[in-house]
mmCIF file of C-alpha atoms in Angstrom:
data_model
loop_
_atom_site.group_PDB
_atom_site.id
_atom_site.type_symbol
_atom_site.label_atom_id
_atom_site.label_comp_id
_atom_site.label_asym_id
_atom_site.label_seq_id
_atom_site.Cartn_x
_atom_site.Cartn_y
_atom_site.Cartn_z
ATOM 1 C CA MET A 114 0.000 0.000 0.000
ATOM 2 C CA ASP A 115 2.703 2.328 0.923
ATOM 3 C CA GLU A 116 4.631 1.211 -2.129
ATOM 4 C CA ASN A 117 1.786 2.166 -4.289
ATOM 5 C CA LYS A 118 1.637 5.595 -2.879
ATOM 6 C CA GLU A 119 5.342 6.091 -3.482
ATOM 7 C CA PHE A 120 4.944 5.005 -6.987
ATOM 8 C CA MET A 121 2.136 7.443 -7.462
ATOM 9 C CA ASN A 122 4.152 10.248 -6.038
ATOM 10 C CA ASP A 123 7.111 9.597 -8.266
ATOM 11 C CA GLU A 124 5.522 8.773 -11.583
ATOM 12 C CA THR A 125 1.950 10.038 -11.667
ATOM 13 C CA ILE A 126 1.545 13.270 -13.775
ATOM 14 C CA THR A 127 -0.146 15.960 -11.936
ATOM 15 C CA GLU A 128 -2.690 18.407 -13.449
ATOM 16 C CA ASN A 129 -0.191 21.208 -13.407
ATOM 17 C CA ASP A 130 2.295 19.166 -15.213
ATOM 18 C CA THR A 131 -0.275 18.250 -17.776
ATOM 19 C CA THR A 132 -1.190 21.882 -18.349
ATOM 20 C CA GLU A 133 2.395 22.915 -18.841
ATOM 21 C CA THR A 134 3.005 20.049 -21.157
ATOM 22 C CA ALA A 135 -0.066 20.976 -23.245
ATOM 23 C CA ALA A 136 1.032 24.589 -23.419
ATOM 24 C CA GLU A 137 4.441 23.643 -24.524
ATOM 25 C CA ALA A 138 3.007 21.283 -27.072
ATOM 26 C CA ALA A 139 0.661 23.983 -28.405
ATOM 27 C CA GLU A 140 3.541 26.427 -28.589
ATOM 28 C CA ALA A 141 5.588 23.843 -30.370
ATOM 29 C CA VAL A 142 2.755 23.255 -32.758
ATOM 30 C CA THR A 143 2.366 27.006 -33.303
ATOM 31 C CA GLU A 144 6.046 27.381 -34.001
ATOM 32 C CA THR A 145 5.943 24.411 -36.261
ATOM 33 C CA THR A 146 2.914 25.837 -38.047
ATOM 34 C CA ALA A 147 4.537 29.241 -38.384
ATOM 35 C CA GLU A 148 7.655 27.650 -39.692
ATOM 36 C CA ALA A 149 5.573 25.567 -42.053
ATOM 37 C CA GLN A 150 3.675 28.656 -43.218
ATOM 38 C CA GLU A 151 6.945 30.537 -43.655
ATOM 39 C CA THR A 152 8.312 27.645 -45.571
ATOM 40 C CA VAL A 153 5.171 27.497 -47.707
ATOM 41 C CA GLN A 154 5.312 31.285 -48.279
ATOM 42 C CA GLU A 155 8.980 31.118 -49.222
ATOM 43 C CA ALA A 156 8.207 28.232 -51.476
ATOM 44 C CA ALA A 157 5.327 30.178 -53.041
ATOM 45 C CA GLU A 158 7.502 33.267 -53.528
ATOM 46 C CA GLU A 159 10.219 31.141 -55.030
ATOM 47 C CA ALA A 160 7.643 29.488 -57.236
ATOM 48 C CA GLN A 161 6.213 32.902 -58.214
ATOM 49 C CA GLU A 162 9.694 34.202 -59.014
ATOM 50 C CA THR A 163 10.351 31.085 -60.982
ATOM 51 C CA VAL A 164 7.066 31.491 -62.863
ATOM 52 C CA GLN A 165 7.740 35.237 -63.469
ATOM 53 C CA GLU A 166 11.249 34.518 -64.664
ATOM 54 C CA ALA A 167 9.864 31.803 -66.873
ATOM 55 C CA ALA A 168 7.169 34.147 -68.139
ATOM 56 C CA GLU A 169 9.721 36.887 -68.760
ATOM 57 C CA GLU A 170 11.972 34.471 -70.530
ATOM 58 C CA THR A 171 8.991 33.139 -72.467
ATOM 59 C CA GLY A 172 7.824 36.714 -73.320
ATOM 60 C CA GLU A 173 11.284 37.650 -74.483
ATOM 61 C CA ALA A 174 11.386 34.479 -76.487
ATOM 62 C CA VAL A 175 7.971 35.206 -77.972
ATOM 63 C CA SER A 176 8.948 38.825 -78.656
ATOM 64 C CA ASP A 177 12.185 37.709 -80.202
ATOM 65 C CA ALA A 178 10.284 35.194 -82.256
ATOM 66 C CA ALA A 179 7.786 37.855 -83.334
ATOM 67 C CA ASP A 180 10.599 40.259 -84.246
ATOM 68 C CA THR A 181 12.318 37.495 -86.145
ATOM 69 C CA ALA A 182 9.104 36.626 -87.974
ATOM 70 C CA GLU A 183 8.433 40.323 -88.797
ATOM 71 C CA GLN A 184 11.969 40.763 -90.087
ATOM 72 C CA THR A 185 11.623 37.606 -92.156
ATOM 73 C CA VAL A 186 8.358 38.874 -93.691
ATOM 74 C CA ALA A 187 9.919 42.254 -94.445
ATOM 75 C CA GLU A 188 12.901 40.604 -96.082
ATOM 76 C CA ALA A 189 10.549 38.386 -98.078
ATOM 77 C CA GLU A 190 8.533 41.416 -99.225
ATOM 78 C CA GLU A 191 11.711 43.192 -100.260
ATOM 79 C CA ALA A 192 12.831 40.100 -102.147
ATOM 80 C CA VAL A 193 9.552 39.951 -104.115
ATOM 81 C CA PRO A 194 9.567 42.542 -106.976
ATOM 82 C CA ALA A 195 7.030 45.318 -106.528
ATOM 83 C CA VAL A 196 3.971 45.027 -108.739
ATOM 84 C CA PRO A 197 2.972 48.469 -110.042
ATOM 85 C CA GLU A 198 -0.527 49.512 -109.190
ATOM 86 C CA LYS A 199 -2.769 49.151 -112.195
ATOM 87 C CA LYS A 200 -4.197 52.545 -112.946
ATOM 88 C CA LYS A 201 -7.589 53.009 -114.465
ATOM 89 C CA PRO A 202 -7.205 54.416 -117.969
ATOM 90 C CA MET A 203 -8.258 58.057 -118.240
ATOM 91 C CA LEU A 204 -10.144 57.406 -121.488
ATOM 92 C CA GLN A 205 -12.556 54.555 -121.876
ATOM 93 C CA LYS A 206 -12.273 52.293 -124.897
ATOM 94 C CA PRO A 207 -15.364 53.647 -126.718
ATOM 95 C CA ILE A 208 -13.997 57.197 -126.452
ATOM 96 C CA ILE A 209 -10.580 56.103 -127.705
ATOM 97 C CA ILE A 210 -12.162 54.270 -130.627
ATOM 98 C CA ALA A 211 -14.275 57.323 -131.471
ATOM 99 C CA CYS A 212 -11.180 59.558 -131.379
ATOM 100 C CA VAL A 213 -9.307 57.174 -133.660
ATOM 101 C CA ILE A 214 -12.215 57.192 -136.111
ATOM 102 C CA VAL A 215 -12.361 61.012 -136.102
ATOM 103 C CA VAL A 216 -8.593 61.328 -136.622
ATOM 104 C CA ALA A 217 -8.708 58.786 -139.435
ATOM 105 C CA ALA A 218 -11.573 60.676 -141.076
ATOM 106 C CA LEU A 219 -9.691 63.973 -140.807
ATOM 107 C CA LEU A 220 -6.579 62.399 -142.283
ATOM 108 C CA GLY A 221 -8.688 60.990 -145.094
ATOM 109 C CA VAL A 222 -10.168 64.414 -145.831
ATOM 110 C CA LEU A 223 -6.723 66.013 -145.699
ATOM 111 C CA ILE A 224 -5.217 63.448 -148.054
ATOM 112 C CA PHE A 225 -8.169 63.785 -150.414
ATOM 113 C CA ASN A 226 -7.899 67.596 -150.454
ATOM 114 C CA LEU A 227 -4.155 67.430 -151.040
ATOM 115 C CA PHE A 228 -4.154 64.866 -153.841
ATOM 116 C CA PHE A 229 -7.666 64.254 -155.180
ATOM 117 C CA ASN A 230 -9.547 67.524 -154.688
ATOM 118 C CA THR A 231 -11.889 68.144 -157.618
ATOM 119 C CA LYS A 232 -13.936 70.905 -156.036
ATOM 120 C CA ILE A 233 -14.350 74.295 -157.668
ATOM 121 C CA GLU A 234 -14.439 76.231 -154.378
ATOM 122 C CA GLY A 235 -11.466 78.519 -153.899
ATOM 123 C CA THR A 236 -9.553 81.164 -155.846
ATOM 124 C CA TRP A 237 -8.351 80.649 -159.428
ATOM 125 C CA HIS A 238 -6.093 82.761 -161.611
ATOM 126 C CA TYR A 239 -6.735 83.300 -165.297
ATOM 127 C CA ALA A 240 -4.595 85.479 -167.592
ATOM 128 C CA ARG A 241 -5.534 86.467 -171.101
ATOM 129 C CA GLN A 242 -4.482 88.937 -173.768
ATOM 130 C CA VAL A 243 -6.981 91.708 -174.496
ATOM 131 C CA PRO A 244 -6.732 94.672 -176.842
ATOM 132 C CA MET A 245 -6.397 97.982 -175.017
ATOM 133 C CA MET A 246 -6.199 101.350 -176.694
ATOM 134 C CA ALA A 247 -2.988 103.088 -175.676
ATOM 135 C CA ASP A 248 -2.941 106.812 -175.117
ATOM 136 C CA ASN A 249 -0.622 107.339 -178.075
ATOM 137 C CA ALA A 250 -2.057 104.650 -180.359
ATOM 138 C CA THR A 251 -4.290 105.106 -183.358
ATOM 139 C CA SER A 252 -7.698 103.408 -183.586
ATOM 140 C CA ASP A 253 -6.293 100.704 -185.850
ATOM 141 C CA GLU A 254 -3.332 99.959 -183.621
ATOM 142 C CA PRO A 255 -4.717 98.516 -180.370
ATOM 143 C CA GLU A 256 -2.211 97.508 -177.747
ATOM 144 C CA MET A 257 -2.428 93.948 -176.419
ATOM 145 C CA THR A 258 -2.315 93.788 -172.649
ATOM 146 C CA THR A 259 -2.232 90.804 -170.309
ATOM 147 C CA VAL A 260 -5.114 91.022 -167.879
ATOM 148 C CA ASP A 261 -5.033 88.950 -164.670
ATOM 149 C CA TYR A 262 -8.409 87.707 -163.479
ATOM 150 C CA TYR A 263 -8.873 86.148 -160.041
ATOM 151 C CA PHE A 264 -12.032 84.062 -159.780
ATOM 152 C CA SER A 265 -13.422 83.160 -156.381
ATOM 153 C CA PHE A 266 -16.088 80.428 -155.987
ATOM 154 C CA THR A 267 -17.992 80.223 -152.696
ATOM 155 C CA GLY A 268 -21.309 78.400 -152.279
ATOM 156 C CA ASP A 269 -23.277 79.435 -155.381
ATOM 157 C CA LYS A 270 -21.510 82.817 -155.642
ATOM 158 C CA VAL A 271 -18.671 83.681 -158.004
ATOM 159 C CA SER A 272 -16.622 86.835 -158.392
ATOM 160 C CA ALA A 273 -13.926 87.957 -160.832
ATOM 161 C CA THR A 274 -11.397 90.546 -159.691
ATOM 162 C CA ILE A 275 -9.085 92.660 -161.836
ATOM 163 C CA GLY A 276 -6.881 94.834 -159.631
ATOM 164 C CA ASN A 277 -9.307 96.742 -157.360
ATOM 165 C CA VAL A 278 -12.419 96.066 -159.467
ATOM 166 C CA THR A 279 -14.567 93.035 -158.615
ATOM 167 C CA SER A 280 -17.544 91.736 -160.578
ATOM 168 C CA HIS A 281 -20.108 89.614 -158.675
ATOM 169 C CA GLY A 282 -22.378 86.860 -159.976
ATOM 170 C CA THR A 283 -23.626 83.314 -159.536
ATOM 171 C CA TYR A 284 -22.691 79.901 -160.958
ATOM 172 C CA ALA A 285 -24.078 76.382 -161.135
ATOM 173 C CA LEU A 286 -22.618 72.906 -161.679
ATOM 174 C CA SER A 287 -24.538 70.061 -163.288
ATOM 175 C CA LYS A 288 -24.071 66.741 -165.106
ATOM 176 C CA ASN A 289 -24.764 66.281 -168.791
ATOM 177 C CA ALA A 290 -26.144 63.145 -170.439
ATOM 178 C CA GLU A 291 -22.654 61.649 -170.528
ATOM 179 C CA GLY A 292 -22.145 62.230 -166.806
ATOM 180 C CA LYS A 293 -19.600 65.018 -167.318
ATOM 181 C CA SER A 294 -19.504 68.091 -165.056
ATOM 182 C CA MET A 295 -20.839 71.248 -166.701
ATOM 183 C CA LEU A 296 -20.445 74.845 -165.501
ATOM 184 C CA THR A 297 -22.645 77.878 -166.165
ATOM 185 C CA MET A 298 -22.027 81.407 -164.841
ATOM 186 C CA ASP A 299 -24.085 84.565 -164.669
ATOM 187 C CA LEU A 300 -21.118 86.922 -164.369
ATOM 188 C CA VAL A 301 -20.455 90.050 -166.398
ATOM 189 C CA ASP A 302 -16.909 90.678 -167.578
ATOM 190 C CA THR A 303 -16.299 94.347 -166.735
ATOM 191 C CA LEU A 304 -13.888 94.622 -169.674
ATOM 192 C CA THR A 305 -16.397 93.566 -172.315
ATOM 193 C CA SER A 306 -19.730 94.084 -170.480
ATOM 194 C CA TYR A 307 -20.720 90.571 -171.609
ATOM 195 C CA ASN A 308 -21.079 87.336 -169.704
ATOM 196 C CA PHE A 309 -17.661 85.967 -168.948
ATOM 197 C CA LEU A 310 -18.669 82.600 -170.426
ATOM 198 C CA PRO A 311 -20.151 83.832 -173.713
ATOM 199 C CA TYR A 312 -21.167 80.379 -174.946
ATOM 200 C CA GLY A 313 -23.240 79.438 -171.917
ATOM 201 C CA GLU A 314 -22.407 75.950 -170.689
ATOM 202 C CA TYR A 315 -18.816 74.724 -170.382
ATOM 203 C CA GLN A 316 -17.424 71.329 -169.474
ATOM 204 C CA VAL A 317 -15.216 71.572 -166.394
ATOM 205 C CA SER A 318 -12.336 69.256 -165.438
ATOM 206 C CA PHE A 319 -9.609 69.351 -162.799
ATOM 207 C CA SER A 320 -6.019 68.106 -162.622
ATOM 208 C CA GLY A 321 -2.965 68.366 -160.372
ATOM 209 C CA ASN A 322 -2.833 68.550 -156.582
ATOM 210 C CA ALA A 323 -1.853 70.859 -153.743
ATOM 211 C CA PHE A 324 1.868 70.178 -154.315
ATOM 212 C CA THR A 325 2.124 70.337 -158.088
ATOM 213 C CA GLY A 326 -0.610 72.981 -158.421
ATOM 214 C CA ARG A 327 -4.288 72.488 -159.247
ATOM 215 C CA LYS A 328 -5.682 73.341 -162.663
ATOM 216 C CA MET A 329 -9.225 73.853 -163.904
ATOM 217 C CA VAL A 330 -10.044 73.644 -167.612
ATOM 218 C CA LEU A 331 -13.301 74.924 -169.144
ATOM 219 C CA THR A 332 -14.098 73.782 -172.668
ATOM 220 C CA THR A 333 -16.978 74.158 -175.106
ATOM 221 C CA ASP A 334 -17.540 73.124 -178.719
ATOM 222 C CA GLN A 335 -20.203 75.769 -179.366
ATOM 223 C CA ASN A 336 -19.234 78.290 -182.047
ATOM 224 C CA GLY A 337 -15.907 76.565 -182.411
ATOM 225 C CA GLU A 338 -13.585 75.056 -179.828
ATOM 226 C CA ALA A 339 -13.026 77.374 -176.864
ATOM 227 C CA THR A 340 -10.821 76.599 -173.866
ATOM 228 C CA ILE A 341 -10.194 78.520 -170.659
ATOM 229 C CA GLU A 342 -7.429 77.326 -168.338
ATOM 230 C CA MET A 343 -7.161 78.472 -164.727
ATOM 231 C CA GLU A 344 -4.699 77.739 -161.922
ATOM 232 C CA SER A 345 -5.372 77.659 -158.193
ATOM 233 C CA ALA A 346 -3.804 80.732 -156.585
ATOM 234 C CA GLY A 347 -4.042 83.220 -153.762
ATOM 235 C CA PHE A 348 -4.983 86.848 -154.245
ATOM 236 C CA LYS A 349 -3.837 90.050 -152.584
ATOM 237 C CA ALA A 350 -5.423 93.304 -153.720
ATOM 238 C CA PRO A 351 -2.939 95.868 -155.037
ATOM 239 C CA LYS A 352 -2.520 99.027 -152.997
ATOM 240 C CA VAL A 353 -3.003 102.468 -154.514
ATOM 241 C CA GLU A 354 -0.292 104.875 -153.434
ATOM 242 C CA ARG A 355 -1.289 108.389 -152.483
ATOM 243 C CA GLU A 356 0.650 111.483 -153.478
ATOM 244 C CA GLY A 357 0.695 114.186 -150.825
ATOM 245 C CA GLU A 358 -1.382 114.538 -147.665
ATOM 246 C CA PHE A 359 -5.073 113.678 -147.595
ATOM 247 C CA LYS A 360 -7.441 116.473 -146.568
ATOM 248 C CA PRO A 361 -10.909 115.137 -145.665
ATOM 249 C CA ASN A 362 -14.217 116.914 -146.144
ATOM 250 C CA ASP A 363 -16.450 116.006 -143.200
ATOM 251 C CA ALA A 364 -19.595 116.859 -145.182
ATOM 252 C CA ILE A 365 -19.236 113.886 -147.542
ATOM 253 C CA ILE A 366 -17.867 111.310 -145.086
ATOM 254 C CA GLY A 367 -20.305 108.394 -144.799
ATOM 255 C CA THR A 368 -22.307 106.024 -147.004
ATOM 256 C CA TRP A 369 -24.536 107.444 -149.729
ATOM 257 C CA VAL A 370 -27.133 105.493 -151.720
ATOM 258 C CA PHE A 371 -29.207 106.011 -154.860
ATOM 259 C CA GLN A 372 -32.017 103.581 -155.637
ATOM 260 C CA GLN A 373 -34.400 103.459 -158.579
ATOM 261 C CA GLU A 374 -35.956 100.561 -160.443
ATOM 262 C CA GLY A 375 -33.089 98.660 -162.042
ATOM 263 C CA PHE A 376 -30.442 100.882 -160.408
ATOM 264 C CA ASP A 377 -28.774 100.460 -157.008
ATOM 265 C CA LEU A 378 -25.701 102.691 -156.551
ATOM 266 C CA LYS A 379 -23.653 103.344 -153.442
ATOM 267 C CA TYR A 380 -20.614 105.448 -152.439
ATOM 268 C CA ASP A 381 -18.749 105.005 -149.181
ATOM 269 C CA PHE A 382 -16.239 107.714 -148.229
ATOM 270 C CA GLU A 383 -14.105 107.013 -145.161
ATOM 271 C CA LYS A 384 -12.309 109.554 -142.984
ATOM 272 C CA ASP A 385 -8.943 107.888 -143.698
ATOM 273 C CA GLY A 386 -9.265 108.630 -147.430
ATOM 274 C CA THR A 387 -10.383 105.174 -148.638
ATOM 275 C CA ALA A 388 -13.518 104.790 -150.737
ATOM 276 C CA THR A 389 -15.778 102.140 -152.242
ATOM 277 C CA TYR A 390 -18.205 102.386 -155.140
ATOM 278 C CA GLU A 391 -20.880 99.698 -155.712
ATOM 279 C CA GLU A 392 -23.106 99.427 -158.768
ATOM 280 C CA LYS A 393 -25.961 96.982 -159.385
ATOM 281 C CA VAL A 394 -27.815 97.523 -162.647
ATOM 282 C CA SER A 395 -30.374 95.363 -164.457
ATOM 283 C CA GLN A 396 -31.067 96.486 -168.020
ATOM 284 C CA MET A 397 -31.746 95.219 -171.482
ATOM 285 C CA ASN A 398 -28.732 94.465 -173.644
ATOM 286 C CA PRO A 399 -29.447 96.350 -176.878
ATOM 287 C CA TYR A 400 -27.338 93.929 -178.933
ATOM 288 C CA THR A 401 -28.654 90.605 -177.645
ATOM 289 C CA GLY A 402 -32.124 91.619 -176.497
ATOM 290 C CA THR A 403 -31.597 89.891 -173.145
ATOM 291 C CA MET A 404 -31.470 91.259 -169.618
ATOM 292 C CA MET A 405 -27.968 91.949 -168.373
ATOM 293 C CA ASN A 406 -27.213 92.115 -164.656
ATOM 294 C CA THR A 407 -24.181 94.213 -163.792
ATOM 295 C CA ASP A 408 -22.879 93.968 -160.226
ATOM 296 C CA TYR A 409 -19.402 95.254 -159.458
ATOM 297 C CA THR A 410 -17.370 97.014 -156.759
ATOM 298 C CA ILE A 411 -14.434 99.442 -156.955
ATOM 299 C CA ASP A 412 -12.137 99.820 -153.923
ATOM 300 C CA GLY A 413 -9.618 102.645 -153.863
ATOM 301 C CA ILE A 414 -8.700 106.007 -152.380
ATOM 302 C CA TYR A 415 -10.187 109.428 -153.021
ATOM 303 C CA GLU A 416 -9.312 113.085 -153.055
ATOM 304 C CA VAL A 417 -11.876 115.825 -152.678
ATOM 305 C CA THR A 418 -12.180 119.487 -153.597
ATOM 306 C CA ASP A 419 -15.154 121.800 -153.312
ATOM 307 C CA ASP A 420 -16.890 120.297 -156.355
ATOM 308 C CA VAL A 421 -14.993 117.199 -157.520
ATOM 309 C CA ILE A 422 -14.284 113.843 -155.884
ATOM 310 C CA THR A 423 -11.517 111.880 -157.614
ATOM 311 C CA LEU A 424 -11.642 108.126 -157.050
ATOM 312 C CA LYS A 425 -8.302 106.383 -157.723
ATOM 313 C CA PHE A 426 -7.900 102.611 -158.158
ATOM 314 C CA ILE A 427 -6.041 99.959 -160.134
ATOM 315 C CA TYR A 428 -7.786 98.180 -162.977
ATOM 316 C CA THR A 429 -5.659 96.953 -165.853
ATOM 317 C CA LYS A 430 -3.417 99.844 -164.792
ATOM 318 C CA GLU A 431 -3.628 102.802 -162.420
ATOM 319 C CA SER A 432 -6.923 104.509 -163.120
ATOM 320 C CA SER A 433 -9.024 107.375 -161.791
ATOM 321 C CA MET A 434 -12.628 108.553 -162.012
ATOM 322 C CA ASP A 435 -13.728 112.153 -161.501
ATOM 323 C CA ILE A 436 -17.082 112.614 -159.787
ATOM 324 C CA ALA A 437 -18.722 116.021 -159.944
ATOM 325 C CA TYR A 438 -20.774 116.634 -156.801
ATOM 326 C CA SER A 439 -22.714 119.211 -154.900
ATOM 327 C CA MET A 440 -24.472 119.328 -151.533
ATOM 328 C CA GLU A 441 -28.020 120.436 -150.871
ATOM 329 C CA GLY A 442 -28.967 119.888 -147.284
ATOM 330 C CA ASP A 443 -28.614 116.149 -146.558
ATOM 331 C CA THR A 444 -28.520 115.212 -150.216
ATOM 332 C CA LEU A 445 -25.301 114.538 -152.153
ATOM 333 C CA TYR A 446 -25.751 115.041 -155.892
ATOM 334 C CA VAL A 447 -23.285 112.967 -157.904
ATOM 335 C CA ASN A 448 -23.284 113.663 -161.639
ATOM 336 C CA GLY A 449 -26.841 114.887 -161.206
ATOM 337 C CA TYR A 450 -28.110 111.800 -159.313
ATOM 338 C CA PRO A 451 -29.405 112.437 -155.757
ATOM 339 C CA PHE A 452 -27.749 110.280 -153.100
ATOM 340 C CA VAL A 453 -28.921 110.208 -149.481
ATOM 341 C CA ARG A 454 -27.161 108.925 -146.403
ATOM 342 C CA GLU A 455 -27.699 105.222 -145.852
ATOM 343 C CA GLY A 456 -30.661 104.669 -143.543
ATOM 344 C CA ALA A 457 -32.219 108.076 -144.269
ATOM 345 C CA ALA A 458 -35.300 108.629 -146.393
ATOM 346 C CA THR A 459 -34.707 108.760 -150.138
ATOM 347 C CA VAL A 460 -35.573 111.787 -152.225
ATOM 348 C CA ASP A 461 -38.773 110.080 -153.463
ATOM 349 C CA GLN A 462 -39.798 109.300 -149.865
ATOM 350 C CA LYS A 463 -39.435 112.859 -148.617
#
């Protein structure tokens, strides 16, 4: 019994001892837990650093790979030759075709006019010998003079100019039974006062070209063989030279007209000393019994005194025409004929 008590005293754990032991164990556990947590945290940080380093290394690797790929693509693009951008044509095909057709047509017309032109339109020169009475010649000794005519055909109008004198008329082209071109003209020759083509209808033909010179030949077999040959040419009106200084008369400056049945006359006096006379007359030809239409113009210069106007011009040679005049109010009397200013009432209308 006593032995048991001794044993209990020596070896039995008291409550205080148990409490201390539990506290120490809890503290040990706490320390162990803290150490474990610290170890886990260090491990986590190390793992995070490892992951971040891996990510950084991976990112650098990816970036390097991307840079390498971009450089490779750029080098590949540089290696491939550049393809020029296809521009849209400024002109569409239909427009281009139309332009080509127009140019071809113009070239065709040009070539035709240069080499194969058989049209009468234009200016033609004709020279012929005519008898002219010289100042010192007798009536049986006429002087032969070369007269240069310049014919101009436009539309259905024709004119023939000698120096500063131009006769105006009309013409017509037709085909005869044989299909040949025939020409008729209603044009008075101012030298003869007859129709320039006295035998009516003439056959017309053309030859040559713009380089060798064009020629027009008029032929007729009426009243014997008759041939007129003309050459294509330009015309420049001769200039009348003035002697001395021009002194104008303001009273006569302007356009003056005289009109009666069958007569249409006009004078135009300019302040610079130039003048124009126009005459249109329809009257019976006493020799042929037919109506003759005279229509001609004279361009020249003039000089004026108190009672005479002198019109100077070039015809077959230098020529002049004296016009006696007088003034009565607004009427200019020329060789006895009353002329009024153009646009004003005529003498008969007053």
